[in-house]
Amino acid sequence: MVNCVQPQPCTILNVHKESKHEWTFRVATDVKPAHGQFMQLSIPKIGEAPISVSAQGDGWLEFTIRSVGKVTNVIFEKTAGDTLFLRGPYGKGWPVDALKGKHVVIITGGTGLAPVRSLLTMMAETPDFAKSVHLISGFKNEEGIVFQKELDAWKDRFHTIYALDNDEKEGWRTGLVTTFVKEIPFDSFDGNYAVLVVGPPPMMKFTGLELVKNHVDPLKMWMSFERKMSCAVGKCGHCRIDETYVCLDGPVFPYTKARELVD
């Protein structure tokens, strides 16, 4: 019997510095998560942290990590050849089957791009998967931009709007992602669309409100809540919001449920 909470030692294959505080670690493993699921990354005697899978391939997974605490700070000391411990995958991912053949709209804030990166890569490599893909991706400033290589490549594959909250950058817009929701041609989709939103909680809240304001059907929207998860198996209660356990019932939720998840 497989122990669902037993970490496995895995070798770091590569470390790529996306920005000052966000690095991507490629780790050797044969685990095959669904798009939007997460893994628990740990270091013995230090602790563990839930991290979304930002890319995957044969024999490896990538995790884009922000250095924000004890565990992630120690992970940032690791280099290629070192060991990380992984367990998982956990949670419910994006509704991939429900996206096929639809106009897919994805709106991200900051490192919220990481949980949809593998899905975007799949759609870029499978042009007939969706009728169209519209991507709005915003960052606080230029220093916080991640996945620059992919962002450039996706311009040729998708309808893209890239924005910085306040800064100016050539080829980029200035403003919050909510500013650009009205530019998505929902009226031309004949109701055949799906919307995915992921980012900081305030960004998701106001993006959801803006989408509804623009007559987007709440039943066709999903959000990812990676909030305060700890054990990943619903035992510690750390991520519980009322009767909902984010690690078990999410992290991806239909918007009709996500809009109720308020602490």
mmCIF file of C-alpha atoms in Angstrom:
data_model
loop_
_atom_site.group_PDB
_atom_site.id
_atom_site.type_symbol
_atom_site.label_atom_id
_atom_site.label_comp_id
_atom_site.label_asym_id
_atom_site.label_seq_id
_atom_site.Cartn_x
_atom_site.Cartn_y
_atom_site.Cartn_z
ATOM 1 C CA MET A 1 0.000 0.000 0.000
ATOM 2 C CA VAL A 2 1.303 3.446 -0.954
ATOM 3 C CA ASN A 3 1.639 5.867 1.946
ATOM 4 C CA CYS A 4 0.052 9.121 0.719
ATOM 5 C CA VAL A 5 2.033 11.234 3.175
ATOM 6 C CA GLN A 6 5.455 9.604 2.718
ATOM 7 C CA PRO A 7 7.880 12.041 1.025
ATOM 8 C CA GLN A 8 10.181 10.650 -1.645
ATOM 9 C CA PRO A 9 13.744 11.918 -2.230
ATOM 10 C CA CYS A 10 14.144 13.510 -5.673
ATOM 11 C CA THR A 11 17.147 15.078 -7.380
ATOM 12 C CA ILE A 12 17.109 18.712 -8.467
ATOM 13 C CA LEU A 13 18.002 18.781 -12.160
ATOM 14 C CA ASN A 14 18.131 22.517 -12.733
ATOM 15 C CA VAL A 15 17.433 25.866 -11.075
ATOM 16 C CA HIS A 16 16.288 28.839 -13.158
ATOM 17 C CA LYS A 17 16.024 32.319 -11.651
ATOM 18 C CA GLU A 18 12.794 33.802 -13.006
ATOM 19 C CA SER A 19 13.130 36.977 -10.914
ATOM 20 C CA LYS A 20 14.803 38.104 -7.710
ATOM 21 C CA HIS A 21 12.321 36.264 -5.491
ATOM 22 C CA GLU A 22 10.877 33.591 -7.831
ATOM 23 C CA TRP A 23 12.973 30.649 -8.958
ATOM 24 C CA THR A 24 11.940 27.563 -10.925
ATOM 25 C CA PHE A 25 13.268 24.191 -9.745
ATOM 26 C CA ARG A 26 13.189 21.206 -12.111
ATOM 27 C CA VAL A 27 13.069 17.997 -10.101
ATOM 28 C CA ALA A 28 13.464 14.396 -11.279
ATOM 29 C CA THR A 29 10.305 12.342 -10.653
ATOM 30 C CA ASP A 30 7.936 10.067 -12.543
ATOM 31 C CA VAL A 31 4.834 11.507 -10.849
ATOM 32 C CA LYS A 32 2.199 12.728 -13.347
ATOM 33 C CA PRO A 33 -0.049 15.379 -11.752
ATOM 34 C CA ALA A 34 -3.147 16.789 -13.405
ATOM 35 C CA HIS A 35 -2.942 20.421 -14.483
ATOM 36 C CA GLY A 36 -3.554 22.583 -11.420
ATOM 37 C CA GLN A 37 -2.633 20.020 -8.771
ATOM 38 C CA PHE A 38 0.074 20.663 -6.195
ATOM 39 C CA MET A 39 2.842 18.748 -4.450
ATOM 40 C CA GLN A 40 4.313 19.012 -0.974
ATOM 41 C CA LEU A 41 8.018 19.922 -1.086
ATOM 42 C CA SER A 42 10.017 19.291 2.050
ATOM 43 C CA ILE A 43 13.443 19.365 3.623
ATOM 44 C CA PRO A 44 14.055 17.130 6.663
ATOM 45 C CA LYS A 45 14.228 18.992 9.992
ATOM 46 C CA ILE A 46 13.121 22.222 8.264
ATOM 47 C CA GLY A 47 9.544 21.673 7.116
ATOM 48 C CA GLU A 48 7.427 21.432 3.995
ATOM 49 C CA ALA A 49 5.435 23.715 1.714
ATOM 50 C CA PRO A 50 2.629 23.167 -0.820
ATOM 51 C CA ILE A 51 3.760 24.223 -4.302
ATOM 52 C CA SER A 52 1.877 24.079 -7.599
ATOM 53 C CA VAL A 53 3.356 22.196 -10.514
ATOM 54 C CA SER A 54 4.302 24.840 -13.078
ATOM 55 C CA ALA A 55 5.528 22.470 -15.812
ATOM 56 C CA GLN A 56 5.974 18.776 -16.400
ATOM 57 C CA GLY A 57 7.639 16.372 -18.788
ATOM 58 C CA ASP A 58 8.965 12.839 -19.021
ATOM 59 C CA GLY A 59 10.758 12.166 -15.760
ATOM 60 C CA TRP A 60 10.538 15.664 -14.295
ATOM 61 C CA LEU A 61 8.339 18.333 -12.732
ATOM 62 C CA GLU A 62 8.955 22.043 -12.307
ATOM 63 C CA PHE A 63 7.994 24.176 -9.318
ATOM 64 C CA THR A 64 8.140 27.960 -9.399
ATOM 65 C CA ILE A 65 8.774 29.056 -5.839
ATOM 66 C CA ARG A 66 8.773 32.439 -4.139
ATOM 67 C CA SER A 67 11.139 32.855 -1.188
ATOM 68 C CA VAL A 68 8.713 33.911 1.524
ATOM 69 C CA GLY A 69 9.522 31.806 4.572
ATOM 70 C CA LYS A 70 11.695 29.297 6.389
ATOM 71 C CA VAL A 71 11.161 26.349 4.056
ATOM 72 C CA THR A 72 11.331 28.211 0.761
ATOM 73 C CA ASN A 73 14.374 30.180 1.889
ATOM 74 C CA VAL A 74 16.247 26.927 2.525
ATOM 75 C CA ILE A 75 15.062 25.489 -0.804
ATOM 76 C CA PHE A 76 16.639 28.551 -2.437
ATOM 77 C CA GLU A 77 19.985 27.399 -1.057
ATOM 78 C CA LYS A 78 19.719 24.193 -3.097
ATOM 79 C CA THR A 79 21.398 23.702 -6.469
ATOM 80 C CA ALA A 80 21.377 21.089 -9.236
ATOM 81 C CA GLY A 81 22.321 17.699 -7.832
ATOM 82 C CA ASP A 82 20.878 18.384 -4.392
ATOM 83 C CA THR A 83 17.841 16.541 -3.023
ATOM 84 C CA LEU A 84 14.297 17.721 -2.395
ATOM 85 C CA PHE A 85 11.602 15.531 -0.883
ATOM 86 C CA LEU A 86 8.244 15.356 -2.674
ATOM 87 C CA ARG A 87 4.867 13.870 -1.846
ATOM 88 C CA GLY A 88 1.655 14.060 -3.808
ATOM 89 C CA PRO A 89 0.093 15.076 -6.096
ATOM 90 C CA TYR A 90 -2.853 16.474 -4.180
ATOM 91 C CA GLY A 91 -6.045 18.385 -4.751
ATOM 92 C CA LYS A 92 -8.423 18.946 -7.636
ATOM 93 C CA GLY A 93 -6.954 20.555 -10.737
ATOM 94 C CA TRP A 94 -8.402 22.565 -13.603
ATOM 95 C CA PRO A 95 -11.474 21.132 -15.392
ATOM 96 C CA VAL A 96 -9.501 20.224 -18.509
ATOM 97 C CA ASP A 97 -12.273 18.159 -20.102
ATOM 98 C CA ALA A 98 -14.696 21.074 -19.710
ATOM 99 C CA LEU A 99 -12.289 23.377 -21.578
ATOM 100 C CA LYS A 100 -11.959 21.306 -24.737
ATOM 101 C CA GLY A 101 -13.555 22.909 -27.788
ATOM 102 C CA LYS A 102 -14.299 26.147 -25.938
ATOM 103 C CA HIS A 103 -13.020 29.705 -26.006
ATOM 104 C CA VAL A 104 -10.723 29.634 -22.962
ATOM 105 C CA VAL A 105 -10.043 32.845 -21.025
ATOM 106 C CA ILE A 106 -7.259 32.799 -18.430
ATOM 107 C CA ILE A 107 -6.578 35.726 -16.100
ATOM 108 C CA THR A 108 -3.577 35.641 -13.766
ATOM 109 C CA GLY A 109 -1.913 37.902 -11.231
ATOM 110 C CA GLY A 110 1.783 37.627 -10.361
ATOM 111 C CA THR A 111 2.992 34.101 -9.705
ATOM 112 C CA GLY A 112 -0.619 33.006 -10.182
ATOM 113 C CA LEU A 113 0.619 32.301 -13.691
ATOM 114 C CA ALA A 114 2.468 29.230 -12.350
ATOM 115 C CA PRO A 115 -0.594 27.009 -11.668
ATOM 116 C CA VAL A 116 -1.808 27.492 -15.272
ATOM 117 C CA ARG A 117 1.580 27.394 -16.987
ATOM 118 C CA SER A 118 1.474 23.666 -17.778
ATOM 119 C CA LEU A 119 -2.098 23.991 -19.061
ATOM 120 C CA LEU A 120 -1.136 26.921 -21.294
ATOM 121 C CA THR A 121 1.845 24.945 -22.585
ATOM 122 C CA MET A 122 -0.421 22.012 -23.408
ATOM 123 C CA MET A 123 -2.854 24.251 -25.297
ATOM 124 C CA ALA A 124 -0.004 25.933 -27.172
ATOM 125 C CA GLU A 125 1.266 22.516 -28.257
ATOM 126 C CA THR A 126 -2.263 21.325 -29.144
ATOM 127 C CA PRO A 127 -3.730 24.107 -31.311
ATOM 128 C CA ASP A 128 -7.034 22.297 -31.899
ATOM 129 C CA PHE A 129 -7.724 21.783 -28.194
ATOM 130 C CA ALA A 130 -9.573 25.096 -27.746
ATOM 131 C CA LYS A 131 -11.399 27.336 -30.183
ATOM 132 C CA SER A 132 -9.322 30.244 -28.900
ATOM 133 C CA VAL A 133 -7.261 31.200 -25.867
ATOM 134 C CA HIS A 134 -7.295 34.680 -24.353
ATOM 135 C CA LEU A 135 -4.653 35.338 -21.691
ATOM 136 C CA ILE A 136 -4.547 38.387 -19.417
ATOM 137 C CA SER A 137 -1.461 38.243 -17.221
ATOM 138 C CA GLY A 138 -0.544 41.013 -14.798
ATOM 139 C CA PHE A 139 2.415 41.680 -12.531
ATOM 140 C CA LYS A 140 3.089 44.302 -9.882
ATOM 141 C CA ASN A 141 6.206 45.574 -11.656
ATOM 142 C CA GLU A 142 8.806 44.558 -14.231
ATOM 143 C CA GLU A 143 11.026 42.945 -11.580
ATOM 144 C CA GLY A 144 8.242 40.491 -10.769
ATOM 145 C CA ILE A 145 7.730 39.115 -14.298
ATOM 146 C CA VAL A 146 8.113 35.340 -14.506
ATOM 147 C CA PHE A 147 8.203 32.965 -17.485
ATOM 148 C CA GLN A 148 9.347 35.686 -19.888
ATOM 149 C CA LYS A 149 10.294 33.116 -22.536
ATOM 150 C CA GLU A 150 6.828 31.561 -22.458
ATOM 151 C CA LEU A 151 5.078 34.925 -22.371
ATOM 152 C CA ASP A 152 6.877 35.888 -25.580
ATOM 153 C CA ALA A 153 6.041 32.570 -27.260
ATOM 154 C CA TRP A 154 2.385 32.721 -26.234
ATOM 155 C CA LYS A 155 1.961 35.997 -28.104
ATOM 156 C CA ASP A 156 2.126 33.975 -31.315
ATOM 157 C CA ARG A 157 -0.315 31.314 -30.091
ATOM 158 C CA PHE A 158 -2.896 33.161 -28.026
ATOM 159 C CA HIS A 159 -4.680 36.496 -27.730
ATOM 160 C CA THR A 160 -2.576 38.115 -25.001
ATOM 161 C CA ILE A 161 -2.697 41.181 -22.785
ATOM 162 C CA TYR A 162 0.309 41.601 -20.497
ATOM 163 C CA ALA A 163 0.153 44.348 -17.902
ATOM 164 C CA LEU A 164 2.097 45.952 -15.068
ATOM 165 C CA ASP A 165 0.135 47.503 -12.210
ATOM 166 C CA ASN A 166 1.907 50.854 -12.320
ATOM 167 C CA ASP A 167 5.131 50.560 -14.322
ATOM 168 C CA GLU A 168 5.532 51.108 -18.049
ATOM 169 C CA LYS A 169 7.237 48.616 -20.347
ATOM 170 C CA GLU A 170 7.401 48.455 -24.118
ATOM 171 C CA GLY A 171 4.777 46.090 -25.466
ATOM 172 C CA TRP A 172 2.988 45.951 -22.120
ATOM 173 C CA ARG A 173 -0.099 47.713 -20.803
ATOM 174 C CA THR A 174 -0.334 49.626 -17.523
ATOM 175 C CA GLY A 175 -3.119 48.856 -15.074
ATOM 176 C CA LEU A 176 -4.691 46.111 -12.988
ATOM 177 C CA VAL A 177 -5.921 43.015 -14.812
ATOM 178 C CA THR A 178 -9.517 43.992 -14.014
ATOM 179 C CA THR A 179 -9.044 46.983 -16.326
ATOM 180 C CA PHE A 180 -8.790 44.715 -19.366
ATOM 181 C CA VAL A 181 -11.645 42.270 -18.731
ATOM 182 C CA LYS A 182 -13.945 44.377 -20.906
ATOM 183 C CA GLU A 183 -11.618 43.796 -23.875
ATOM 184 C CA ILE A 184 -12.354 40.062 -23.989
ATOM 185 C CA PRO A 185 -15.011 39.534 -26.726
ATOM 186 C CA PHE A 186 -17.354 37.350 -24.686
ATOM 187 C CA ASP A 187 -20.314 38.382 -26.868
ATOM 188 C CA SER A 188 -18.697 36.647 -29.843
ATOM 189 C CA PHE A 189 -18.269 33.326 -28.024
ATOM 190 C CA ASP A 190 -21.972 32.324 -28.256
ATOM 191 C CA GLY A 191 -21.825 31.112 -24.666
ATOM 192 C CA ASN A 192 -19.162 28.529 -25.523
ATOM 193 C CA TYR A 193 -16.425 29.664 -23.163
ATOM 194 C CA ALA A 194 -14.692 28.953 -19.852
ATOM 195 C CA VAL A 195 -12.789 31.350 -17.600
ATOM 196 C CA LEU A 196 -9.922 30.484 -15.230
ATOM 197 C CA VAL A 197 -8.666 32.993 -12.667
ATOM 198 C CA VAL A 198 -5.700 32.614 -10.322
ATOM 199 C CA GLY A 199 -3.706 35.092 -8.286
ATOM 200 C CA PRO A 200 -3.729 36.776 -4.875
ATOM 201 C CA PRO A 201 -7.133 36.596 -3.123
ATOM 202 C CA PRO A 202 -7.985 40.321 -3.604
ATOM 203 C CA MET A 203 -7.124 40.055 -7.317
ATOM 204 C CA MET A 204 -9.374 37.017 -7.725
ATOM 205 C CA LYS A 205 -12.217 38.639 -5.800
ATOM 206 C CA PHE A 206 -12.298 41.793 -7.884
ATOM 207 C CA THR A 207 -11.627 39.967 -11.150
ATOM 208 C CA GLY A 208 -14.624 37.748 -10.442
ATOM 209 C CA LEU A 209 -16.798 40.783 -9.740
ATOM 210 C CA GLU A 210 -15.590 42.470 -12.923
ATOM 211 C CA LEU A 211 -16.331 39.375 -14.992
ATOM 212 C CA VAL A 212 -19.864 39.184 -13.612
ATOM 213 C CA LYS A 213 -20.265 42.899 -14.245
ATOM 214 C CA ASN A 214 -19.426 42.147 -17.881
ATOM 215 C CA HIS A 215 -22.191 39.507 -18.001
ATOM 216 C CA VAL A 216 -19.896 36.470 -17.761
ATOM 217 C CA ASP A 217 -21.794 33.409 -16.550
ATOM 218 C CA PRO A 218 -20.619 32.503 -13.000
ATOM 219 C CA LEU A 219 -21.187 28.828 -13.849
ATOM 220 C CA LYS A 220 -18.421 29.036 -16.459
ATOM 221 C CA MET A 221 -15.719 30.394 -14.152
ATOM 222 C CA TRP A 222 -13.123 28.628 -11.968
ATOM 223 C CA MET A 223 -10.563 29.915 -9.460
ATOM 224 C CA SER A 224 -7.574 28.374 -7.682
ATOM 225 C CA PHE A 225 -7.160 28.938 -3.931
ATOM 226 C CA GLU A 226 -3.780 27.863 -2.601
ATOM 227 C CA ARG A 227 -4.462 29.217 0.827
ATOM 228 C CA LYS A 228 -2.643 28.186 3.997
ATOM 229 C CA MET A 229 -2.439 24.538 3.040
ATOM 230 C CA SER A 230 -0.322 22.425 5.342
ATOM 231 C CA CYS A 231 -0.860 18.642 5.544
ATOM 232 C CA ALA A 232 -2.550 18.363 2.085
ATOM 233 C CA VAL A 233 -4.754 15.460 3.231
ATOM 234 C CA GLY A 234 -7.434 17.233 5.286
ATOM 235 C CA LYS A 235 -6.181 16.191 8.716
ATOM 236 C CA CYS A 236 -4.708 19.356 10.228
ATOM 237 C CA GLY A 237 -7.551 21.764 9.430
ATOM 238 C CA HIS A 238 -5.097 24.537 8.634
ATOM 239 C CA CYS A 239 -6.734 25.352 5.283
ATOM 240 C CA ARG A 240 -10.333 24.931 6.428
ATOM 241 C CA ILE A 241 -12.775 27.708 5.513
ATOM 242 C CA ASP A 242 -16.100 26.957 7.208
ATOM 243 C CA GLU A 243 -16.745 23.354 6.098
ATOM 244 C CA THR A 244 -14.408 23.479 3.086
ATOM 245 C CA TYR A 245 -10.930 21.981 3.111
ATOM 246 C CA VAL A 246 -8.969 23.738 0.379
ATOM 247 C CA CYS A 247 -6.428 20.920 0.060
ATOM 248 C CA LEU A 248 -9.127 18.296 -0.532
ATOM 249 C CA ASP A 249 -12.004 20.172 -2.165
ATOM 250 C CA GLY A 250 -9.684 22.435 -4.181
ATOM 251 C CA PRO A 251 -7.420 24.166 -4.795
ATOM 252 C CA VAL A 252 -9.518 24.692 -7.946
ATOM 253 C CA PHE A 253 -13.134 25.651 -7.263
ATOM 254 C CA PRO A 254 -16.066 26.684 -9.428
ATOM 255 C CA TYR A 255 -16.627 30.414 -9.000
ATOM 256 C CA THR A 256 -20.050 29.770 -7.477
ATOM 257 C CA LYS A 257 -18.174 28.115 -4.590
ATOM 258 C CA ALA A 258 -15.019 30.253 -4.691
ATOM 259 C CA ARG A 259 -16.913 33.504 -4.099
ATOM 260 C CA GLU A 260 -18.088 32.115 -0.746
ATOM 261 C CA LEU A 261 -14.577 31.254 0.459
ATOM 262 C CA VAL A 262 -13.965 34.288 2.645
ATOM 263 C CA ASP A 263 -12.085 34.153 5.944
#
